[in-house]
Coordinates of C-alpha atoms in Angstrom, one line a residue:
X2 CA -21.0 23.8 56.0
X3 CA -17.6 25.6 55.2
X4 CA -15.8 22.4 55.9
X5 CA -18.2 20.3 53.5
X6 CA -17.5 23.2 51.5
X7 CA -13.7 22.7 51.5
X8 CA -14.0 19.3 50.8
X9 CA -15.7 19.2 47.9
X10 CA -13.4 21.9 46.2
X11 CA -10.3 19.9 47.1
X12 CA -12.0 17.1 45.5
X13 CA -13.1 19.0 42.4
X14 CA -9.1 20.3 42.4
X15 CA -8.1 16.9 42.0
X16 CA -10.7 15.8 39.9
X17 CA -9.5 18.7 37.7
X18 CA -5.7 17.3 38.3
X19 CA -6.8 14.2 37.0
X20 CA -8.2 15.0 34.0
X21 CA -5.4 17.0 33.0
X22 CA -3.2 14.8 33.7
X23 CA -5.1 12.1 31.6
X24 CA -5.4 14.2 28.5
X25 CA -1.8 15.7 28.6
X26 CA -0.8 11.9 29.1
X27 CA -3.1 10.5 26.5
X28 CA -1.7 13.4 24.1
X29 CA 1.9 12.3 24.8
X30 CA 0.8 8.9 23.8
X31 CA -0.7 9.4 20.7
X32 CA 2.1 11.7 19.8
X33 CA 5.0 10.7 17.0
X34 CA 7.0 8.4 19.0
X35 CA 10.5 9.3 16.9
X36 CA 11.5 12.3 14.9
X37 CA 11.5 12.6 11.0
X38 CA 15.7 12.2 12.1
X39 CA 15.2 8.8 13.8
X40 CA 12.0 7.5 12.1
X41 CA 11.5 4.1 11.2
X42 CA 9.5 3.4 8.1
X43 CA 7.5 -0.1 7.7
X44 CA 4.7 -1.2 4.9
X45 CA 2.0 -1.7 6.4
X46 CA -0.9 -4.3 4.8
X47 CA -4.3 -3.6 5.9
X48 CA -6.6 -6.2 4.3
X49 CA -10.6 -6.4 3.6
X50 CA -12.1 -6.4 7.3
X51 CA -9.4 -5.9 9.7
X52 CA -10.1 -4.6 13.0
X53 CA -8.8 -1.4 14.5
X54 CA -7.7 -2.8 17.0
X55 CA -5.7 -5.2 15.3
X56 CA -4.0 -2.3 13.2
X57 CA -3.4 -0.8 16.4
X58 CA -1.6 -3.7 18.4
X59 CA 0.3 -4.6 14.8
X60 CA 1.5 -0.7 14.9
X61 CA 2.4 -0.8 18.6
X62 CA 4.4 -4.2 17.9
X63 CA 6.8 -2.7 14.9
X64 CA 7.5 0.1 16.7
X65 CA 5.7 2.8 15.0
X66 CA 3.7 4.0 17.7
X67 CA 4.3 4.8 21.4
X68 CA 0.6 2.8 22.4
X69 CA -1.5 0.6 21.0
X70 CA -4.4 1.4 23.2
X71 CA -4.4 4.8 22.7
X72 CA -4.6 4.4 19.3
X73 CA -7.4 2.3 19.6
X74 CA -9.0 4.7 22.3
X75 CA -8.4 7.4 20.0
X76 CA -10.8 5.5 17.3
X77 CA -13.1 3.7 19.4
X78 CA -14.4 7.0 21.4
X79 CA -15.2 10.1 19.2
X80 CA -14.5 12.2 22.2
X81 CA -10.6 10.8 23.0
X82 CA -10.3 11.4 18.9
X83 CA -11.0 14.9 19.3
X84 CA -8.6 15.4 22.0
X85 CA -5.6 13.7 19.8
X86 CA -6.9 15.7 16.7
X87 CA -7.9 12.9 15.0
X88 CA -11.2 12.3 12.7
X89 CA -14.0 9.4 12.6
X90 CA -11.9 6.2 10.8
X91 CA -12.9 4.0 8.3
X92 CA -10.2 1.2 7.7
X93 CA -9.9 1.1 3.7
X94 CA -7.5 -2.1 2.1
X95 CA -4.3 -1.4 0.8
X96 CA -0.3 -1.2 1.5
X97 CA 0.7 1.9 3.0
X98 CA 4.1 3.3 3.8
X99 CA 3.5 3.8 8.1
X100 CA 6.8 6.3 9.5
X101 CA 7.4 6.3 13.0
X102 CA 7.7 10.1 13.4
X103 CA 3.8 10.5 12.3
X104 CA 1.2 10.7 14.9
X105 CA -2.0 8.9 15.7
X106 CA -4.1 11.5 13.5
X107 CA -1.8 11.7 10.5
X108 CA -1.4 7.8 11.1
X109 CA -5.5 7.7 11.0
X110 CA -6.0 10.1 7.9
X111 CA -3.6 8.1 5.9
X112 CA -5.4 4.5 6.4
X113 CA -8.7 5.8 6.1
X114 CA -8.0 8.1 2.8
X115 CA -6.8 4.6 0.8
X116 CA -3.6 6.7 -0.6
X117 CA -1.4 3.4 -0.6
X118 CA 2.2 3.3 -0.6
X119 CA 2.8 2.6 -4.8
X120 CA 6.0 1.5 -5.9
X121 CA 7.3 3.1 -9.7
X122 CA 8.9 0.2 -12.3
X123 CA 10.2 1.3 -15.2
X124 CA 10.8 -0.8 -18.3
X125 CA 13.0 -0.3 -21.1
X126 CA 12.3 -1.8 -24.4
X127 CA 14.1 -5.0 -25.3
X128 CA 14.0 -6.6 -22.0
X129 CA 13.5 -10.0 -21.9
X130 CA 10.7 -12.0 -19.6
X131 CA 13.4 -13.0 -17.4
X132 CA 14.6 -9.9 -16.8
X133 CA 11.4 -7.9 -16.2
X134 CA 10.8 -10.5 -13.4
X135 CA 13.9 -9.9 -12.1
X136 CA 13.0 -6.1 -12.2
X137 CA 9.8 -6.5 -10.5
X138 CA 11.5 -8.7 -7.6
X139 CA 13.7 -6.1 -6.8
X140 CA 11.2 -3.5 -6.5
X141 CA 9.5 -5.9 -4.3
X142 CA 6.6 -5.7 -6.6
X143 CA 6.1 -9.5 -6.6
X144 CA 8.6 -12.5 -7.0
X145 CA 10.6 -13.3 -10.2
X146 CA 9.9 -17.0 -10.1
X147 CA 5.8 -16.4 -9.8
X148 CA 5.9 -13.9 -12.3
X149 CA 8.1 -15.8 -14.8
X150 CA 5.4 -18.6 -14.4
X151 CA 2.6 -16.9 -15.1
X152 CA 4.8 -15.8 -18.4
X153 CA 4.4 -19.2 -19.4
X154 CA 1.5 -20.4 -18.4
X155 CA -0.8 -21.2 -21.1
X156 CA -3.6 -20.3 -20.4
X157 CA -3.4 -17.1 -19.1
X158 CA -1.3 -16.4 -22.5
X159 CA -4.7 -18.2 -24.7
X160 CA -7.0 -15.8 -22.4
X161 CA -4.9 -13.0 -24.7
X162 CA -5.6 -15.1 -28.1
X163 CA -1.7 -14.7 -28.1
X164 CA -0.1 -18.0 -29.9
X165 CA 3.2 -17.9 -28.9
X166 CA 4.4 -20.0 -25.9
X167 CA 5.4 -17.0 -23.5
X168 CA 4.8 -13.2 -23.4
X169 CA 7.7 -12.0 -24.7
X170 CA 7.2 -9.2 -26.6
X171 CA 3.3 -8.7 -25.1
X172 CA 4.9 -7.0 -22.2
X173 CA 4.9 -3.2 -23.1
X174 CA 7.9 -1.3 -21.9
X175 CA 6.7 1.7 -20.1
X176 CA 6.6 2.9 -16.4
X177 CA 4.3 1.5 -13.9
X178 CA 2.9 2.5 -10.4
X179 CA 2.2 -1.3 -9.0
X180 CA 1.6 -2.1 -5.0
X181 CA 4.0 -4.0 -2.8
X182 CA 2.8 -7.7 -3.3
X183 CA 1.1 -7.7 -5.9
X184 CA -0.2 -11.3 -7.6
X185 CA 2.1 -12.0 -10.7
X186 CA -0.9 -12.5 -12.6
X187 CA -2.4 -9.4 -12.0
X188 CA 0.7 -7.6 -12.8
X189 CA 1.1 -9.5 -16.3
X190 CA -2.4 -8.4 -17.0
X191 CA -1.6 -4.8 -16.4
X192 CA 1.4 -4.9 -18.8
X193 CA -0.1 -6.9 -21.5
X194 CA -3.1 -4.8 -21.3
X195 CA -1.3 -1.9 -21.7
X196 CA 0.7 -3.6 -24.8
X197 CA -2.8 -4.5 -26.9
X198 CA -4.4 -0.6 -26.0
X199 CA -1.2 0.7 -28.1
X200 CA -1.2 -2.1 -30.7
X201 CA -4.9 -1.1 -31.0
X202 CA -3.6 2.2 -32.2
X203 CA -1.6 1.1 -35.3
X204 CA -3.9 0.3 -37.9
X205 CA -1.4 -2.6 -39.4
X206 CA -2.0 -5.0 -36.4
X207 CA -6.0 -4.5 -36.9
X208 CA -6.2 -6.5 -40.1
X209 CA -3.3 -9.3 -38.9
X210 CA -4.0 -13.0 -38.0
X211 CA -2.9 -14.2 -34.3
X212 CA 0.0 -15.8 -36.0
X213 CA 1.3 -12.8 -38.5
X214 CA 0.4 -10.3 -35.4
X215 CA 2.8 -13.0 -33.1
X216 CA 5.8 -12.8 -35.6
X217 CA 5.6 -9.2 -36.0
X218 CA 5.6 -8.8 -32.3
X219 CA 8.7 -11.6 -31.6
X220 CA 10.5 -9.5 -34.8
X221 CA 10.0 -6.5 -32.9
X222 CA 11.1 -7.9 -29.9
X223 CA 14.1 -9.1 -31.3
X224 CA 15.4 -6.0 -32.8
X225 CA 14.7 -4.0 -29.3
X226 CA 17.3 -5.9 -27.6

């Protein structure tokens, strides 16, 4: 009996060795794998629908976190979440700025709070449609080419009543939080929107035709620069 006895408390001992062991490795692993000194800071897309554990192997890939399956571990089992301090995700879209010295929870919170990784443009009057692509390309906001495009692209100007033959002018100098990546059109849209809701606030422009309001706006333009 003493002996069957004996046995089974080595074998809860190293049952007992064996779980710590697991958790204090599983902690390491889900632990920063750099310092804020040495971190390495990527964008990060997650679209509509991906898969954790696709987040995870991407992560694991670009070097931003020591194991892919942890992480996925970590999300898949409530329990092995707990352990790395880490709350029930839900994957929401976006871009968002991933560093290499944050751990598996703070890594979690951010992709499942939808606080993306916003870039800030800011545009001085007078500039040209050229050069507010050439703006948005270096802020990696989308390319110059597409965005110039859309610039001239007729329809998209007649979905604005506007009768001119590019948006010059129509794109109101101000500063602007856009996302990595964004489609040209959709950033055009935000500008000229923004242009019309302060033209809306000059009575003048209310009672102008599309061609009087068009000359007004290319005079303006032309005086900026």
């Amino acid at each position: 009996m003493r002996k069957n006895m004996r046995i089974f408390g080595i074998c809860m001992l190293i049952l007992v060795i064996l779980v710590c062991s697991s958790v204090i490795f599983f902690l390491h692993e889900t632990s920063p794998l750099t310092s804020e000194k040495n971190e390495r800071i990527e964008r990060i897309e997650v679209p509509s629908g991906m898969k954790i554990r696709t987040l995870a192997d991407m992560l694991e890939t670009k070097r931003l976190i020591r194991s892919g399956l942890s992480f996925y571990l970590a999300a898949r089992y409530p329990l092995l979440g707990r352990i790395a301090g880490c709350s029930p995700i839900g994957l929401e879209s976006g871009i968002y700025r991933i560093k290499s010295s944050m751990s598996t929870a703070e890594i979690f919170s951010l992709v499942s709070s939808g606080r993306q990784d916003y870039v800030r443009v800011s545009f001085p009057e007078g500039l040209t449609v050229s050069k507010t692509a050439q703006r948005l390309e270096t802020a990696g906001v989308c390319s110059a080419a597409d965005f110039t495009a859309v610039a001239k692209d007729r329809g998209f100007i007649a979905g604005y009543n506007i009768t001119g033959d590019s948006l010059e002018g129509y794109l109101f100098p101000d500063t602007y939080f856009f996302t990595p990546g964004m489609d040209a059109r959709e950033v055009a849209a935000i500008m000229v929107n923004n242009f019309f809701r302060h033209a809306e606030e000059i009575p003048a422009f209310r009672t102008m035709s599309a061609e009087d309001f068009r000359q007004t706006v290319v005079l303006a333009s032309i005086i900026e620069r």
